[in-house]
PDB file of C-alpha atoms in Angstrom:
ATOM      1  CA  ASP A   1      13.872 203.334-150.050  1.00  0.00           C
ATOM      2  CA  PHE A   2      16.917 201.408-149.400  1.00  0.00           C
ATOM      3  CA  LEU A   3      18.548 202.132-152.792  1.00  0.00           C
ATOM      4  CA  VAL A   4      18.108 206.127-152.293  1.00  0.00           C
ATOM      5  CA  LYS A   5      19.084 206.341-148.425  1.00  0.00           C
ATOM      6  CA  SER A   6      22.274 204.495-150.256  1.00  0.00           C
ATOM      7  CA  GLY A   7      22.627 207.591-152.802  1.00  0.00           C
ATOM      8  CA  MET A   8      21.692 206.009-155.841  1.00  0.00           C
ATOM      9  CA  PRO A   9      19.355 209.406-157.386  1.00  0.00           C
ATOM     10  CA  ALA A  10      15.554 208.863-156.719  1.00  0.00           C
ATOM     11  CA  LYS A  11      14.587 209.355-160.409  1.00  0.00           C
ATOM     12  CA  SER A  12      17.186 206.200-161.104  1.00  0.00           C
ATOM     13  CA  VAL A  13      14.602 204.188-159.230  1.00  0.00           C
ATOM     14  CA  HIS A  14      11.709 202.550-160.232  1.00  0.00           C
ATOM     15  CA  HIS A  15       9.466 200.579-158.097  1.00  0.00           C
ATOM     16  CA  ILE A  16       7.124 197.652-159.826  1.00  0.00           C
ATOM     17  CA  GLY A  17       5.365 195.123-157.805  1.00  0.00           C
ATOM     18  CA  ASN A  18       5.227 191.408-158.689  1.00  0.00           C
ATOM     19  CA  PHE A  19       2.282 189.875-160.211  1.00  0.00           C
ATOM     20  CA  VAL A  20       1.184 185.623-159.638  1.00  0.00           C
ATOM     21  CA  PRO A  21      -0.287 183.603-161.981  1.00  0.00           C
ATOM     22  CA  ASP A  22      -4.182 182.663-162.162  1.00  0.00           C
ATOM     23  CA  PRO A  23      -5.163 180.298-159.440  1.00  0.00           C
ATOM     24  CA  ILE A  24      -5.563 176.809-160.207  1.00  0.00           C
ATOM     25  CA  GLY A  25      -9.310 175.714-159.972  1.00  0.00           C
ATOM     26  CA  VAL A  26      -9.737 173.039-157.142  1.00  0.00           C
ATOM     27  CA  ASP A  27     -12.673 171.164-157.071  1.00  0.00           C
ATOM     28  CA  ASP A  28     -14.689 169.271-154.295  1.00  0.00           C
ATOM     29  CA  GLU A  29     -13.443 166.012-155.232  1.00  0.00           C
ATOM     30  CA  ALA A  30      -9.660 167.199-155.058  1.00  0.00           C
ATOM     31  CA  LYS A  31     -10.678 169.124-151.302  1.00  0.00           C
ATOM     32  CA  GLU A  32     -11.926 166.131-150.207  1.00  0.00           C
ATOM     33  CA  ALA A  33      -8.784 164.074-150.941  1.00  0.00           C
ATOM     34  CA  LEU A  34      -6.921 166.306-149.401  1.00  0.00           C
ATOM     35  CA  ARG A  35      -8.762 166.127-146.316  1.00  0.00           C
ATOM     36  CA  THR A  36      -8.538 162.395-145.964  1.00  0.00           C
ATOM     37  CA  GLU A  37      -4.835 162.185-147.290  1.00  0.00           C
ATOM     38  CA  HIS A  38      -4.311 164.774-144.455  1.00  0.00           C
ATOM     39  CA  ARG A  39      -6.398 163.565-141.638  1.00  0.00           C
ATOM     40  CA  VAL A  40      -8.546 166.983-141.749  1.00  0.00           C
ATOM     41  CA  PRO A  41     -12.168 166.488-140.317  1.00  0.00           C
ATOM     42  CA  GLU A  42     -14.899 167.349-142.052  1.00  0.00           C
ATOM     43  CA  ASN A  43     -16.177 170.348-140.493  1.00  0.00           C
ATOM     44  CA  ALA A  44     -12.406 171.590-138.995  1.00  0.00           C
ATOM     45  CA  TRP A  45     -11.377 174.825-139.844  1.00  0.00           C
ATOM     46  CA  VAL A  46      -8.606 175.537-141.610  1.00  0.00           C
ATOM     47  CA  VAL A  47      -5.246 177.543-141.191  1.00  0.00           C
ATOM     48  CA  PHE A  48      -2.546 177.710-144.078  1.00  0.00           C
ATOM     49  CA  ALA A  49       0.970 178.571-144.320  1.00  0.00           C
ATOM     50  CA  LEU A  50       3.865 177.873-146.543  1.00  0.00           C
ATOM     51  CA  GLY A  51       7.050 179.154-146.961  1.00  0.00           C
ATOM     52  CA  ARG A  52      10.731 177.867-146.464  1.00  0.00           C
ATOM     53  CA  LEU A  53      10.924 176.546-142.889  1.00  0.00           C
ATOM     54  CA  ILE A  54      13.808 179.373-141.843  1.00  0.00           C
ATOM     55  CA  PRO A  55      13.520 181.194-138.548  1.00  0.00           C
ATOM     56  CA  LYS A  56      12.860 184.459-139.921  1.00  0.00           C
ATOM     57  CA  LYS A  57       9.837 183.364-142.048  1.00  0.00           C
ATOM     58  CA  GLY A  58       8.328 182.844-138.662  1.00  0.00           C
ATOM     59  CA  PHE A  59       6.777 179.889-137.989  1.00  0.00           C
ATOM     60  CA  TYR A  60       7.828 179.010-134.636  1.00  0.00           C
ATOM     61  CA  ASP A  61       5.815 182.334-133.938  1.00  0.00           C
ATOM     62  CA  LEU A  62       3.068 180.771-135.290  1.00  0.00           C
ATOM     63  CA  LEU A  63       3.254 177.292-133.411  1.00  0.00           C
ATOM     64  CA  ARG A  64       3.169 179.168-130.338  1.00  0.00           C
ATOM     65  CA  ALA A  65       0.282 181.349-131.761  1.00  0.00           C
ATOM     66  CA  MET A  66      -2.021 178.217-132.596  1.00  0.00           C
ATOM     67  CA  ALA A  67      -1.102 176.994-128.753  1.00  0.00           C
ATOM     68  CA  CYS A  68      -2.907 180.357-127.495  1.00  0.00           C
ATOM     69  CA  PHE A  69      -6.493 179.160-128.310  1.00  0.00           C
ATOM     70  CA  PRO A  70      -8.635 176.441-127.719  1.00  0.00           C
ATOM     71  CA  ALA A  71      -8.519 173.174-130.008  1.00  0.00           C
ATOM     72  CA  GLU A  72     -12.092 174.067-131.313  1.00  0.00           C
ATOM     73  CA  ILE A  73     -13.817 177.335-132.293  1.00  0.00           C
ATOM     74  CA  ASN A  74     -17.727 177.268-132.314  1.00  0.00           C
ATOM     75  CA  GLY A  75     -17.439 173.671-132.509  1.00  0.00           C
ATOM     76  CA  ARG A  76     -14.929 173.145-135.013  1.00  0.00           C
ATOM     77  CA  VAL A  77     -11.344 171.667-134.103  1.00  0.00           C
ATOM     78  CA  VAL A  78      -8.857 174.118-135.694  1.00  0.00           C
ATOM     79  CA  VAL A  79      -6.213 172.340-138.206  1.00  0.00           C
ATOM     80  CA  LEU A  80      -3.148 174.063-139.311  1.00  0.00           C
ATOM     81  CA  LEU A  81      -1.682 172.843-142.381  1.00  0.00           C
ATOM     82  CA  LEU A  82       1.759 173.921-143.049  1.00  0.00           C
ATOM     83  CA  ALA A  83       3.291 173.392-146.424  1.00  0.00           C
ATOM     84  CA  GLY A  84       7.431 174.224-147.318  1.00  0.00           C
ATOM     85  CA  ASP A  85      11.032 172.330-146.261  1.00  0.00           C
ATOM     86  CA  GLY A  86      13.880 173.275-144.955  1.00  0.00           C
ATOM     87  CA  PRO A  87      16.409 172.899-141.841  1.00  0.00           C
ATOM     88  CA  GLU A  88      13.953 173.774-139.009  1.00  0.00           C
ATOM     89  CA  MET A  89      11.585 171.117-140.041  1.00  0.00           C
ATOM     90  CA  GLU A  90      12.976 168.828-137.285  1.00  0.00           C
ATOM     91  CA  LYS A  91      12.752 171.621-134.822  1.00  0.00           C
ATOM     92  CA  LEU A  92       9.432 172.895-135.794  1.00  0.00           C
ATOM     93  CA  LYS A  93       7.771 169.435-135.244  1.00  0.00           C
ATOM     94  CA  ALA A  94       9.553 169.105-132.030  1.00  0.00           C
ATOM     95  CA  LEU A  95       8.120 172.591-131.110  1.00  0.00           C
ATOM     96  CA  ALA A  96       4.535 171.612-131.969  1.00  0.00           C
ATOM     97  CA  SER A  97       4.807 168.340-129.704  1.00  0.00           C
ATOM     98  CA  GLU A  98       6.237 170.615-126.621  1.00  0.00           C
ATOM     99  CA  LEU A  99       3.248 172.951-126.867  1.00  0.00           C
ATOM    100  CA  GLY A 100       0.850 170.126-126.812  1.00  0.00           C
ATOM    101  CA  ILE A 101      -0.450 170.525-130.703  1.00  0.00           C
ATOM    102  CA  GLU A 102       1.232 167.682-132.662  1.00  0.00           C
ATOM    103  CA  SER A 103      -2.348 166.397-133.170  1.00  0.00           C
ATOM    104  CA  ARG A 104      -3.691 169.408-135.144  1.00  0.00           C
ATOM    105  CA  VAL A 105      -0.959 170.762-136.521  1.00  0.00           C
ATOM    106  CA  ARG A 106       0.094 168.785-140.122  1.00  0.00           C
ATOM    107  CA  MET A 107       3.412 169.680-141.824  1.00  0.00           C
ATOM    108  CA  LEU A 108       2.787 169.490-145.511  1.00  0.00           C
ATOM    109  CA  GLY A 109       6.365 169.263-146.909  1.00  0.00           C
ATOM    110  CA  TRP A 110       7.003 171.217-150.083  1.00  0.00           C
ATOM    111  CA  GLN A 111       4.125 171.659-152.193  1.00  0.00           C
ATOM    112  CA  ASP A 112       4.212 172.752-155.999  1.00  0.00           C
ATOM    113  CA  PRO A 113       1.918 173.941-156.671  1.00  0.00           C
ATOM    114  CA  PRO A 114       0.169 175.157-153.194  1.00  0.00           C
ATOM    115  CA  ASP A 115      -3.287 175.933-155.132  1.00  0.00           C
ATOM    116  CA  VAL A 116      -5.366 172.807-153.681  1.00  0.00           C
ATOM    117  CA  PHE A 117      -4.103 173.944-150.131  1.00  0.00           C
ATOM    118  CA  PHE A 118      -5.668 177.353-150.493  1.00  0.00           C
ATOM    119  CA  GLY A 119      -8.727 176.138-151.935  1.00  0.00           C
ATOM    120  CA  LEU A 120      -8.938 173.982-148.409  1.00  0.00           C
ATOM    121  CA  ALA A 121      -8.203 176.810-145.994  1.00  0.00           C
ATOM    122  CA  ASP A 122     -10.364 179.262-144.091  1.00  0.00           C
ATOM    123  CA  VAL A 123      -7.722 181.679-143.131  1.00  0.00           C
ATOM    124  CA  PHE A 124      -3.929 182.364-144.370  1.00  0.00           C
ATOM    125  CA  VAL A 125      -1.499 183.154-141.952  1.00  0.00           C
ATOM    126  CA  CYS A 126       1.962 185.344-142.950  1.00  0.00           C
ATOM    127  CA  PRO A 127       3.995 185.276-139.672  1.00  0.00           C
ATOM    128  CA  SER A 128       7.128 186.235-141.329  1.00  0.00           C
ATOM    129  CA  ARG A 129       9.405 188.236-138.849  1.00  0.00           C
ATOM    130  CA  HIS A 130      11.136 190.069-142.118  1.00  0.00           C
ATOM    131  CA  GLU A 131       9.351 189.806-145.846  1.00  0.00           C
ATOM    132  CA  PRO A 132      10.399 192.347-148.345  1.00  0.00           C
ATOM    133  CA  LEU A 133       7.366 191.783-150.000  1.00  0.00           C
ATOM    134  CA  GLY A 134       5.598 188.867-149.394  1.00  0.00           C
ATOM    135  CA  ASN A 135       4.227 186.764-152.583  1.00  0.00           C
ATOM    136  CA  VAL A 136       2.433 184.229-150.217  1.00  0.00           C
ATOM    137  CA  ILE A 137      -0.068 187.323-149.493  1.00  0.00           C
ATOM    138  CA  LEU A 138      -0.680 187.900-152.908  1.00  0.00           C
ATOM    139  CA  GLU A 139      -1.325 183.927-153.460  1.00  0.00           C
ATOM    140  CA  ALA A 140      -3.597 184.463-150.929  1.00  0.00           C
ATOM    141  CA  TRP A 141      -5.330 187.223-151.983  1.00  0.00           C
ATOM    142  CA  ASN A 142      -5.206 185.553-155.580  1.00  0.00           C
ATOM    143  CA  HIS A 143      -7.396 182.950-154.011  1.00  0.00           C
ATOM    144  CA  ALA A 144      -9.393 185.095-152.096  1.00  0.00           C
ATOM    145  CA  LEU A 145      -8.489 184.159-148.795  1.00  0.00           C
ATOM    146  CA  PRO A 146      -9.017 186.633-145.620  1.00  0.00           C
ATOM    147  CA  LEU A 147      -5.846 186.790-143.641  1.00  0.00           C
ATOM    148  CA  VAL A 148      -3.518 187.459-141.052  1.00  0.00           C
ATOM    149  CA  SER A 149      -0.025 188.739-141.511  1.00  0.00           C
ATOM    150  CA  THR A 150       2.647 189.917-139.598  1.00  0.00           C
ATOM    151  CA  ARG A 151       3.608 193.920-139.772  1.00  0.00           C
ATOM    152  CA  SER A 152       6.885 192.968-142.272  1.00  0.00           C
ATOM    153  CA  ASP A 153       7.812 195.752-144.415  1.00  0.00           C
ATOM    154  CA  GLY A 154       6.130 193.855-147.560  1.00  0.00           C
ATOM    155  CA  ALA A 155       2.825 193.439-145.468  1.00  0.00           C
ATOM    156  CA  LEU A 156       2.857 196.990-144.412  1.00  0.00           C
ATOM    157  CA  GLU A 157       3.056 198.029-148.235  1.00  0.00           C
ATOM    158  CA  LEU A 158       0.428 195.841-149.327  1.00  0.00           C
ATOM    159  CA  ILE A 159      -2.355 195.375-146.588  1.00  0.00           C
ATOM    160  CA  GLU A 160      -4.797 197.973-145.190  1.00  0.00           C
ATOM    161  CA  ASP A 161      -5.327 196.628-141.423  1.00  0.00           C
ATOM    162  CA  GLY A 162      -8.990 195.799-141.173  1.00  0.00           C
ATOM    163  CA  ALA A 163      -9.933 195.563-145.122  1.00  0.00           C
ATOM    164  CA  THR A 164      -7.794 193.333-146.899  1.00  0.00           C
ATOM    165  CA  GLY A 165      -5.960 191.835-143.714  1.00  0.00           C
ATOM    166  CA  LEU A 166      -5.512 192.174-140.276  1.00  0.00           C
ATOM    167  CA  LEU A 167      -1.755 192.873-138.943  1.00  0.00           C
ATOM    168  CA  CYS A 168      -0.063 192.191-135.757  1.00  0.00           C
ATOM    169  CA  ASP A 169       3.556 192.904-134.745  1.00  0.00           C
ATOM    170  CA  CYS A 170       6.162 190.229-135.631  1.00  0.00           C
ATOM    171  CA  LYS A 171       7.304 187.623-133.076  1.00  0.00           C
ATOM    172  CA  ASP A 172       3.448 188.554-131.252  1.00  0.00           C
ATOM    173  CA  GLU A 173       1.998 185.264-130.749  1.00  0.00           C
ATOM    174  CA  GLN A 174      -0.934 186.665-128.607  1.00  0.00           C
ATOM    175  CA  GLY A 175      -1.328 189.160-131.478  1.00  0.00           C
ATOM    176  CA  MET A 176      -1.422 186.720-134.096  1.00  0.00           C
ATOM    177  CA  ALA A 177      -3.300 184.110-132.215  1.00  0.00           C
ATOM    178  CA  ALA A 178      -5.974 187.081-131.582  1.00  0.00           C
ATOM    179  CA  GLY A 179      -6.100 187.860-135.500  1.00  0.00           C
ATOM    180  CA  ILE A 180      -6.546 184.041-136.208  1.00  0.00           C
ATOM    181  CA  ARG A 181      -9.327 183.795-133.889  1.00  0.00           C
ATOM    182  CA  GLN A 182     -11.444 186.820-135.039  1.00  0.00           C
ATOM    183  CA  LEU A 183     -11.407 185.963-138.179  1.00  0.00           C
ATOM    184  CA  LEU A 184     -12.660 182.553-137.062  1.00  0.00           C
ATOM    185  CA  GLU A 185     -15.322 183.617-135.302  1.00  0.00           C
ATOM    186  CA  ALA A 186     -16.366 186.095-137.963  1.00  0.00           C
ATOM    187  CA  SER A 187     -19.419 185.464-139.970  1.00  0.00           C
ATOM    188  CA  GLY A 188     -18.774 183.574-143.699  1.00  0.00           C
ATOM    189  CA  SER A 189     -19.816 186.780-144.762  1.00  0.00           C
ATOM    190  CA  ASP A 190     -17.061 188.746-143.095  1.00  0.00           C
ATOM    191  CA  ARG A 191     -14.445 186.590-143.882  1.00  0.00           C
ATOM    192  CA  ALA A 192     -15.580 186.629-147.574  1.00  0.00           C
ATOM    193  CA  ALA A 193     -15.958 190.411-147.854  1.00  0.00           C
ATOM    194  CA  MET A 194     -12.359 190.750-146.733  1.00  0.00           C
ATOM    195  CA  GLY A 195     -11.353 187.748-149.077  1.00  0.00           C
ATOM    196  CA  ASP A 196     -12.747 189.937-151.941  1.00  0.00           C
ATOM    197  CA  ALA A 197     -11.024 192.981-150.936  1.00  0.00           C
ATOM    198  CA  GLY A 198      -7.753 191.376-151.034  1.00  0.00           C
ATOM    199  CA  ASN A 199      -8.562 189.868-154.060  1.00  0.00           C
ATOM    200  CA  ALA A 200      -9.522 193.595-155.373  1.00  0.00           C
ATOM    201  CA  CYS A 201      -6.697 194.944-154.306  1.00  0.00           C
ATOM    202  CA  LEU A 202      -4.782 192.340-156.092  1.00  0.00           C
ATOM    203  CA  ASN A 203      -6.660 192.715-159.403  1.00  0.00           C
ATOM    204  CA  ALA A 204      -6.136 196.702-158.617  1.00  0.00           C
ATOM    205  CA  ARG A 205      -2.380 196.921-158.138  1.00  0.00           C
ATOM    206  CA  TYR A 206      -0.586 193.744-158.708  1.00  0.00           C
ATOM    207  CA  GLY A 207      -2.515 192.269-161.386  1.00  0.00           C
ATOM    208  CA  LYS A 208      -0.809 190.765-164.758  1.00  0.00           C
ATOM    209  CA  ASP A 209      -2.292 193.763-167.092  1.00  0.00           C
ATOM    210  CA  THR A 210      -1.128 196.390-164.278  1.00  0.00           C
ATOM    211  CA  ILE A 211       2.589 195.157-163.330  1.00  0.00           C
ATOM    212  CA  VAL A 212       3.078 194.389-167.728  1.00  0.00           C
ATOM    213  CA  SER A 213       2.200 197.741-168.383  1.00  0.00           C
ATOM    214  CA  ALA A 214       3.977 199.471-165.629  1.00  0.00           C
ATOM    215  CA  TYR A 215       6.846 197.754-167.572  1.00  0.00           C
ATOM    216  CA  LEU A 216       5.953 198.868-170.775  1.00  0.00           C
ATOM    217  CA  ASP A 217       5.821 202.337-169.726  1.00  0.00           C
ATOM    218  CA  LEU A 218       9.514 202.400-168.067  1.00  0.00           C
ATOM    219  CA  TYR A 219      11.096 200.677-170.931  1.00  0.00           C
ATOM    220  CA  ARG A 220       8.830 203.733-172.886  1.00  0.00           C
ATOM    221  CA  ASP A 221      10.335 206.014-170.522  1.00  0.00           C
ATOM    222  CA  LEU A 222      14.005 205.112-170.493  1.00  0.00           C
ATOM    223  CA  LEU A 223      14.130 204.623-174.181  1.00  0.00           C
ATOM    224  CA  ALA A 224      12.576 208.458-174.724  1.00  0.00           C
ATOM    225  CA  GLU A 225      15.483 209.418-172.565  1.00  0.00           C
ATOM    226  CA  LYS A 226      18.080 207.284-174.367  1.00  0.00           C
ATOM    227  CA  THR A 227      16.511 208.788-177.616  1.00  0.00           C
ATOM    228  CA  GLY A 228      15.925 211.891-176.967  1.00  0.00           C
TER     229      GLY A 228
END
């Protein structure tokens, strides 16, 4: 849309999405090791987010969302695992302390690969204030995780609200909190159904075979124009 609005002929613009590698399997032993290392209680709800710690990723809004609901939901403490590094690390830690939720937030630093944390999580959150696509959404779907995301450009392209994820407005910590709480209070089967729907969308629209085929079709069309 941007390129066309900027004057490039529409026929010269081709839109092909990203795909993510197959997920790395995570066994129960690895999950238990992570719980111990990061002081995550055995029966805790785990909310997971990751990305570079810069303002546009919306992690300030996520921390404020975490402060909007009680420490426990259905008798289980809610823990946020935030993976990533960047210039806002210390300010985010200070905000968590100011909000009184530092005991429920784990700042993990950079994690590569992050698969084991997806495997540990109950819900994924993409709180970005601006996101052109949102590879992290695809990664969450890759692990069949239910998710909450802001209505960034990328998320609006990817997510069917209520089916493959829940959407809230950007910078809306109350709406984000409501979405997280809705998923944590849902039945296990409902959470699994949303995660499975996201995974099916990933495979159908953004799977490796689909994206590679789109590139090959594009190259064939371009070659045909060149030689036609």
